[in-house]
């Protein structure tokens, strides 16, 4: 899911399971997004993506897909992402969008904050050229990225430790209900 978060949420239900593959050496995960509404030269648009494996197997998209495929060998859903509560129902990008927005609201009070605005600057800082980020995000120009998504100051905020608490953290907060905690501004 972490890899797919860079895509538009509406693209998640447009990834046919039959178009997901792994290279022979298990180093690449490839998939296609089939957009029925977007057409070029009167033909359906198909966007191809290839994701490299990660050194940490716990967050590696290739390892995750291999585990998914081995645990659900007879999965009858036609798409990669599906409604896990009711597999016969279609996957709803609206539900995923709502869940994502709730998580983001827990970590920041900044208005109009999106997952793309958090991840896009981090991708740029990691060394990926801006033109590639603009192309992958399907933006009209790099100005869209500059005006709406370039927010390096947010990359200094610790989203992981704000959103994910261990049982020790929960016990600590429970025993100290009267203490006011504030986010330390490190900027």
PDB file of C-alpha atoms in Angstrom:
ATOM      1  CA  UNK A   1       0.000   0.000   0.000  1.00  0.00           C
ATOM      2  CA  UNK A   2       2.903   2.338   0.746  1.00  0.00           C
ATOM      3  CA  UNK A   3       4.019   2.184  -2.862  1.00  0.00           C
ATOM      4  CA  UNK A   4       0.520   2.833  -4.162  1.00  0.00           C
ATOM      5  CA  UNK A   5       0.047   5.896  -1.955  1.00  0.00           C
ATOM      6  CA  UNK A   6       1.981   7.936  -4.476  1.00  0.00           C
ATOM      7  CA  UNK A   7      -0.735   7.143  -7.008  1.00  0.00           C
ATOM      8  CA  UNK A   8      -4.059   8.882  -7.074  1.00  0.00           C
ATOM      9  CA  UNK A   9      -6.490   7.093  -4.777  1.00  0.00           C
ATOM     10  CA  UNK A  10      -8.884   6.651  -7.671  1.00  0.00           C
ATOM     11  CA  UNK A  11      -6.177   4.575  -9.424  1.00  0.00           C
ATOM     12  CA  UNK A  12      -6.097   1.895  -6.725  1.00  0.00           C
ATOM     13  CA  UNK A  13      -9.152   0.018  -7.990  1.00  0.00           C
ATOM     14  CA  UNK A  14      -7.803   0.215 -11.552  1.00  0.00           C
ATOM     15  CA  UNK A  15      -4.876  -2.171 -11.020  1.00  0.00           C
ATOM     16  CA  UNK A  16      -5.853  -5.569 -12.443  1.00  0.00           C
ATOM     17  CA  UNK A  17      -4.369  -8.432 -10.442  1.00  0.00           C
ATOM     18  CA  UNK A  18      -3.547 -10.143 -13.725  1.00  0.00           C
ATOM     19  CA  UNK A  19      -1.218  -7.233 -14.606  1.00  0.00           C
ATOM     20  CA  UNK A  20       0.891  -7.475 -11.443  1.00  0.00           C
ATOM     21  CA  UNK A  21       4.141  -9.376 -11.836  1.00  0.00           C
ATOM     22  CA  UNK A  22       7.453  -9.938 -10.104  1.00  0.00           C
ATOM     23  CA  UNK A  23      10.786 -10.286 -11.878  1.00  0.00           C
ATOM     24  CA  UNK A  24      12.516 -13.677 -11.929  1.00  0.00           C
ATOM     25  CA  UNK A  25      15.084 -12.526  -9.365  1.00  0.00           C
ATOM     26  CA  UNK A  26      12.369 -11.042  -7.062  1.00  0.00           C
ATOM     27  CA  UNK A  27      13.895  -7.574  -7.314  1.00  0.00           C
ATOM     28  CA  UNK A  28      11.102  -5.764  -9.183  1.00  0.00           C
ATOM     29  CA  UNK A  29       7.338  -5.483  -8.788  1.00  0.00           C
ATOM     30  CA  UNK A  30       5.555  -4.316 -11.932  1.00  0.00           C
ATOM     31  CA  UNK A  31       1.917  -3.330 -12.302  1.00  0.00           C
ATOM     32  CA  UNK A  32      -0.384  -1.390 -14.590  1.00  0.00           C
ATOM     33  CA  UNK A  33      -3.114   1.135 -13.901  1.00  0.00           C
ATOM     34  CA  UNK A  34      -5.923   0.862 -16.459  1.00  0.00           C
ATOM     35  CA  UNK A  35      -7.864   4.099 -16.760  1.00  0.00           C
ATOM     36  CA  UNK A  36     -11.159   3.556 -18.543  1.00  0.00           C
ATOM     37  CA  UNK A  37     -12.043   7.257 -18.570  1.00  0.00           C
ATOM     38  CA  UNK A  38      -8.740   8.723 -19.747  1.00  0.00           C
ATOM     39  CA  UNK A  39      -7.994   8.133 -23.415  1.00  0.00           C
ATOM     40  CA  UNK A  40      -5.163   9.082 -25.744  1.00  0.00           C
ATOM     41  CA  UNK A  41      -5.645   8.712 -29.488  1.00  0.00           C
ATOM     42  CA  UNK A  42      -9.022   7.032 -28.807  1.00  0.00           C
ATOM     43  CA  UNK A  43      -7.323   4.257 -26.820  1.00  0.00           C
ATOM     44  CA  UNK A  44      -7.610   3.457 -23.122  1.00  0.00           C
ATOM     45  CA  UNK A  45      -4.697   4.813 -21.104  1.00  0.00           C
ATOM     46  CA  UNK A  46      -2.535   2.229 -19.375  1.00  0.00           C
ATOM     47  CA  UNK A  47       0.159   3.507 -17.034  1.00  0.00           C
ATOM     48  CA  UNK A  48       2.949   1.039 -16.248  1.00  0.00           C
ATOM     49  CA  UNK A  49       4.904   1.155 -12.991  1.00  0.00           C
ATOM     50  CA  UNK A  50       7.924  -0.750 -11.740  1.00  0.00           C
ATOM     51  CA  UNK A  51       8.947  -0.694  -8.089  1.00  0.00           C
ATOM     52  CA  UNK A  52      12.288  -1.947  -6.815  1.00  0.00           C
ATOM     53  CA  UNK A  53      12.545  -4.210  -3.800  1.00  0.00           C
ATOM     54  CA  UNK A  54      13.575  -2.725  -0.467  1.00  0.00           C
ATOM     55  CA  UNK A  55      16.485  -3.953   1.665  1.00  0.00           C
ATOM     56  CA  UNK A  56      14.203  -4.183   4.703  1.00  0.00           C
ATOM     57  CA  UNK A  57      11.929  -7.164   4.044  1.00  0.00           C
ATOM     58  CA  UNK A  58       9.307  -5.859   6.499  1.00  0.00           C
ATOM     59  CA  UNK A  59       8.520  -2.900   4.244  1.00  0.00           C
ATOM     60  CA  UNK A  60       9.524  -4.396   0.892  1.00  0.00           C
ATOM     61  CA  UNK A  61       6.678  -4.205  -1.668  1.00  0.00           C
ATOM     62  CA  UNK A  62       7.955  -7.294  -3.505  1.00  0.00           C
ATOM     63  CA  UNK A  63       8.012  -9.391  -0.318  1.00  0.00           C
ATOM     64  CA  UNK A  64       4.575  -8.079   0.635  1.00  0.00           C
ATOM     65  CA  UNK A  65       3.085  -9.041  -2.723  1.00  0.00           C
ATOM     66  CA  UNK A  66       4.697 -12.501  -2.585  1.00  0.00           C
ATOM     67  CA  UNK A  67       3.150 -13.034   0.863  1.00  0.00           C
ATOM     68  CA  UNK A  68      -0.239 -11.803  -0.394  1.00  0.00           C
ATOM     69  CA  UNK A  69      -0.107 -14.098  -3.406  1.00  0.00           C
ATOM     70  CA  UNK A  70       0.891 -17.149  -1.356  1.00  0.00           C
ATOM     71  CA  UNK A  71      -1.819 -16.567   1.267  1.00  0.00           C
ATOM     72  CA  UNK A  72      -4.569 -15.948  -1.247  1.00  0.00           C
ATOM     73  CA  UNK A  73      -3.801 -18.398  -4.070  1.00  0.00           C
ATOM     74  CA  UNK A  74      -7.433 -18.711  -5.087  1.00  0.00           C
ATOM     75  CA  UNK A  75      -8.327 -15.031  -4.777  1.00  0.00           C
ATOM     76  CA  UNK A  76     -11.173 -14.348  -7.188  1.00  0.00           C
ATOM     77  CA  UNK A  77     -11.056 -10.559  -7.043  1.00  0.00           C
ATOM     78  CA  UNK A  78      -9.996  -9.090 -10.389  1.00  0.00           C
ATOM     79  CA  UNK A  79      -8.055  -6.162  -8.885  1.00  0.00           C
ATOM     80  CA  UNK A  80      -5.001  -5.916  -6.660  1.00  0.00           C
ATOM     81  CA  UNK A  81      -6.820  -3.901  -4.011  1.00  0.00           C
ATOM     82  CA  UNK A  82     -10.194  -5.141  -2.842  1.00  0.00           C
ATOM     83  CA  UNK A  83     -12.723  -4.689  -0.071  1.00  0.00           C
ATOM     84  CA  UNK A  84     -11.255  -6.927   2.636  1.00  0.00           C
ATOM     85  CA  UNK A  85     -14.463  -6.889   4.715  1.00  0.00           C
ATOM     86  CA  UNK A  86     -16.673  -7.926   1.793  1.00  0.00           C
ATOM     87  CA  UNK A  87     -14.467  -9.207  -1.064  1.00  0.00           C
ATOM     88  CA  UNK A  88     -17.462  -9.459  -3.393  1.00  0.00           C
ATOM     89  CA  UNK A  89     -18.021  -5.682  -3.100  1.00  0.00           C
ATOM     90  CA  UNK A  90     -15.872  -3.317  -5.158  1.00  0.00           C
ATOM     91  CA  UNK A  91     -12.919  -1.535  -3.569  1.00  0.00           C
ATOM     92  CA  UNK A  92     -13.857   2.002  -2.608  1.00  0.00           C
ATOM     93  CA  UNK A  93     -11.197   4.657  -3.068  1.00  0.00           C
ATOM     94  CA  UNK A  94     -13.486   6.994  -1.119  1.00  0.00           C
ATOM     95  CA  UNK A  95     -13.158   4.801   2.001  1.00  0.00           C
ATOM     96  CA  UNK A  96      -9.364   4.662   1.608  1.00  0.00           C
ATOM     97  CA  UNK A  97      -9.299   8.447   1.122  1.00  0.00           C
ATOM     98  CA  UNK A  98     -11.367   8.980   4.276  1.00  0.00           C
ATOM     99  CA  UNK A  99      -9.136   6.652   6.304  1.00  0.00           C
ATOM    100  CA  UNK A 100      -6.004   8.401   5.052  1.00  0.00           C
ATOM    101  CA  UNK A 101      -7.390  11.855   5.831  1.00  0.00           C
ATOM    102  CA  UNK A 102      -8.239  10.747   9.380  1.00  0.00           C
ATOM    103  CA  UNK A 103      -4.673   9.556   9.943  1.00  0.00           C
ATOM    104  CA  UNK A 104      -3.210  12.775   8.562  1.00  0.00           C
ATOM    105  CA  UNK A 105      -5.522  14.924  10.709  1.00  0.00           C
ATOM    106  CA  UNK A 106      -4.213  13.120  13.804  1.00  0.00           C
ATOM    107  CA  UNK A 107      -0.691  14.264  13.015  1.00  0.00           C
ATOM    108  CA  UNK A 108      -1.132  17.874  11.915  1.00  0.00           C
ATOM    109  CA  UNK A 109      -3.494  20.822  12.140  1.00  0.00           C
ATOM    110  CA  UNK A 110      -2.348  22.249   8.830  1.00  0.00           C
ATOM    111  CA  UNK A 111      -5.284  22.761   6.443  1.00  0.00           C
ATOM    112  CA  UNK A 112      -5.440  20.972   3.080  1.00  0.00           C
ATOM    113  CA  UNK A 113      -2.677  18.569   3.976  1.00  0.00           C
ATOM    114  CA  UNK A 114      -2.588  15.481   1.785  1.00  0.00           C
ATOM    115  CA  UNK A 115      -0.464  12.392   1.591  1.00  0.00           C
ATOM    116  CA  UNK A 116       0.926  13.632  -1.704  1.00  0.00           C
ATOM    117  CA  UNK A 117       2.007  16.901  -0.117  1.00  0.00           C
ATOM    118  CA  UNK A 118       3.869  14.909   2.535  1.00  0.00           C
ATOM    119  CA  UNK A 119       5.522  12.372   0.244  1.00  0.00           C
ATOM    120  CA  UNK A 120       6.326  14.486  -2.828  1.00  0.00           C
ATOM    121  CA  UNK A 121       8.980  16.693  -1.174  1.00  0.00           C
ATOM    122  CA  UNK A 122      10.513  13.634   0.491  1.00  0.00           C
ATOM    123  CA  UNK A 123      10.832  11.964  -2.894  1.00  0.00           C
ATOM    124  CA  UNK A 124      12.518  15.106  -4.258  1.00  0.00           C
ATOM    125  CA  UNK A 125      14.920  15.199  -1.301  1.00  0.00           C
ATOM    126  CA  UNK A 126      15.843  11.563  -1.921  1.00  0.00           C
ATOM    127  CA  UNK A 127      17.342  12.560  -5.265  1.00  0.00           C
ATOM    128  CA  UNK A 128      14.596  11.775  -7.770  1.00  0.00           C
ATOM    129  CA  UNK A 129      14.425  14.530 -10.418  1.00  0.00           C
ATOM    130  CA  UNK A 130      11.465  16.893 -10.258  1.00  0.00           C
ATOM    131  CA  UNK A 131      10.467  16.109 -13.855  1.00  0.00           C
ATOM    132  CA  UNK A 132      10.094  12.414 -12.931  1.00  0.00           C
ATOM    133  CA  UNK A 133       7.977  13.279  -9.883  1.00  0.00           C
ATOM    134  CA  UNK A 134       5.745  15.503 -12.027  1.00  0.00           C
ATOM    135  CA  UNK A 135       5.370  12.738 -14.642  1.00  0.00           C
ATOM    136  CA  UNK A 136       4.607   9.996 -12.113  1.00  0.00           C
ATOM    137  CA  UNK A 137       2.061  12.134 -10.279  1.00  0.00           C
ATOM    138  CA  UNK A 138       0.436  13.018 -13.606  1.00  0.00           C
ATOM    139  CA  UNK A 139       0.590  16.769 -12.935  1.00  0.00           C
ATOM    140  CA  UNK A 140       0.214  19.227 -15.812  1.00  0.00           C
ATOM    141  CA  UNK A 141       3.467  21.033 -14.964  1.00  0.00           C
ATOM    142  CA  UNK A 142       6.143  21.417 -12.319  1.00  0.00           C
ATOM    143  CA  UNK A 143       4.367  24.595 -11.170  1.00  0.00           C
ATOM    144  CA  UNK A 144       1.597  22.412  -9.721  1.00  0.00           C
ATOM    145  CA  UNK A 145       4.207  20.669  -7.600  1.00  0.00           C
ATOM    146  CA  UNK A 146       5.850  23.947  -6.550  1.00  0.00           C
ATOM    147  CA  UNK A 147       2.605  25.699  -5.588  1.00  0.00           C
ATOM    148  CA  UNK A 148       0.669  22.874  -3.965  1.00  0.00           C
ATOM    149  CA  UNK A 149       2.910  20.020  -2.907  1.00  0.00           C
ATOM    150  CA  UNK A 150       6.395  21.254  -2.070  1.00  0.00           C
ATOM    151  CA  UNK A 151       6.375  21.366   1.723  1.00  0.00           C
ATOM    152  CA  UNK A 152       9.841  20.474   2.986  1.00  0.00           C
ATOM    153  CA  UNK A 153       9.050  21.834   6.438  1.00  0.00           C
ATOM    154  CA  UNK A 154       6.600  18.965   6.980  1.00  0.00           C
ATOM    155  CA  UNK A 155       9.306  16.373   6.389  1.00  0.00           C
ATOM    156  CA  UNK A 156      10.863  17.337   9.726  1.00  0.00           C
ATOM    157  CA  UNK A 157       7.736  16.287  11.596  1.00  0.00           C
ATOM    158  CA  UNK A 158       7.782  12.754  13.018  1.00  0.00           C
ATOM    159  CA  UNK A 159       4.550  11.310  11.564  1.00  0.00           C
ATOM    160  CA  UNK A 160       5.403   7.698  12.382  1.00  0.00           C
ATOM    161  CA  UNK A 161       5.890   8.191  16.100  1.00  0.00           C
ATOM    162  CA  UNK A 162       2.914  10.536  16.274  1.00  0.00           C
ATOM    163  CA  UNK A 163       0.536   8.063  14.628  1.00  0.00           C
ATOM    164  CA  UNK A 164       1.897   4.744  15.848  1.00  0.00           C
ATOM    165  CA  UNK A 165       1.980   4.183  19.602  1.00  0.00           C
ATOM    166  CA  UNK A 166       3.289   1.160  21.432  1.00  0.00           C
ATOM    167  CA  UNK A 167       1.405  -0.360  24.350  1.00  0.00           C
ATOM    168  CA  UNK A 168       3.967   1.254  26.716  1.00  0.00           C
ATOM    169  CA  UNK A 169       3.139   4.681  25.253  1.00  0.00           C
ATOM    170  CA  UNK A 170      -0.578   4.084  25.707  1.00  0.00           C
ATOM    171  CA  UNK A 171      -0.048   3.015  29.341  1.00  0.00           C
ATOM    172  CA  UNK A 172       2.064   6.126  29.966  1.00  0.00           C
ATOM    173  CA  UNK A 173      -0.584   8.437  28.469  1.00  0.00           C
ATOM    174  CA  UNK A 174      -3.339   6.684  30.412  1.00  0.00           C
ATOM    175  CA  UNK A 175      -1.525   7.169  33.733  1.00  0.00           C
ATOM    176  CA  UNK A 176      -0.741  10.851  33.006  1.00  0.00           C
ATOM    177  CA  UNK A 177      -4.069  12.138  31.677  1.00  0.00           C
ATOM    178  CA  UNK A 178      -3.721  15.529  33.336  1.00  0.00           C
ATOM    179  CA  UNK A 179      -0.405  16.432  31.721  1.00  0.00           C
ATOM    180  CA  UNK A 180      -0.656  18.551  28.579  1.00  0.00           C
ATOM    181  CA  UNK A 181       1.570  17.376  25.746  1.00  0.00           C
ATOM    182  CA  UNK A 182       2.459  19.604  22.836  1.00  0.00           C
ATOM    183  CA  UNK A 183       4.407  18.964  19.664  1.00  0.00           C
ATOM    184  CA  UNK A 184       7.937  20.304  19.911  1.00  0.00           C
ATOM    185  CA  UNK A 185       8.585  22.711  17.074  1.00  0.00           C
ATOM    186  CA  UNK A 186      12.063  21.887  15.818  1.00  0.00           C
ATOM    187  CA  UNK A 187      12.070  24.327  12.922  1.00  0.00           C
TER     188      UNK A 187
END
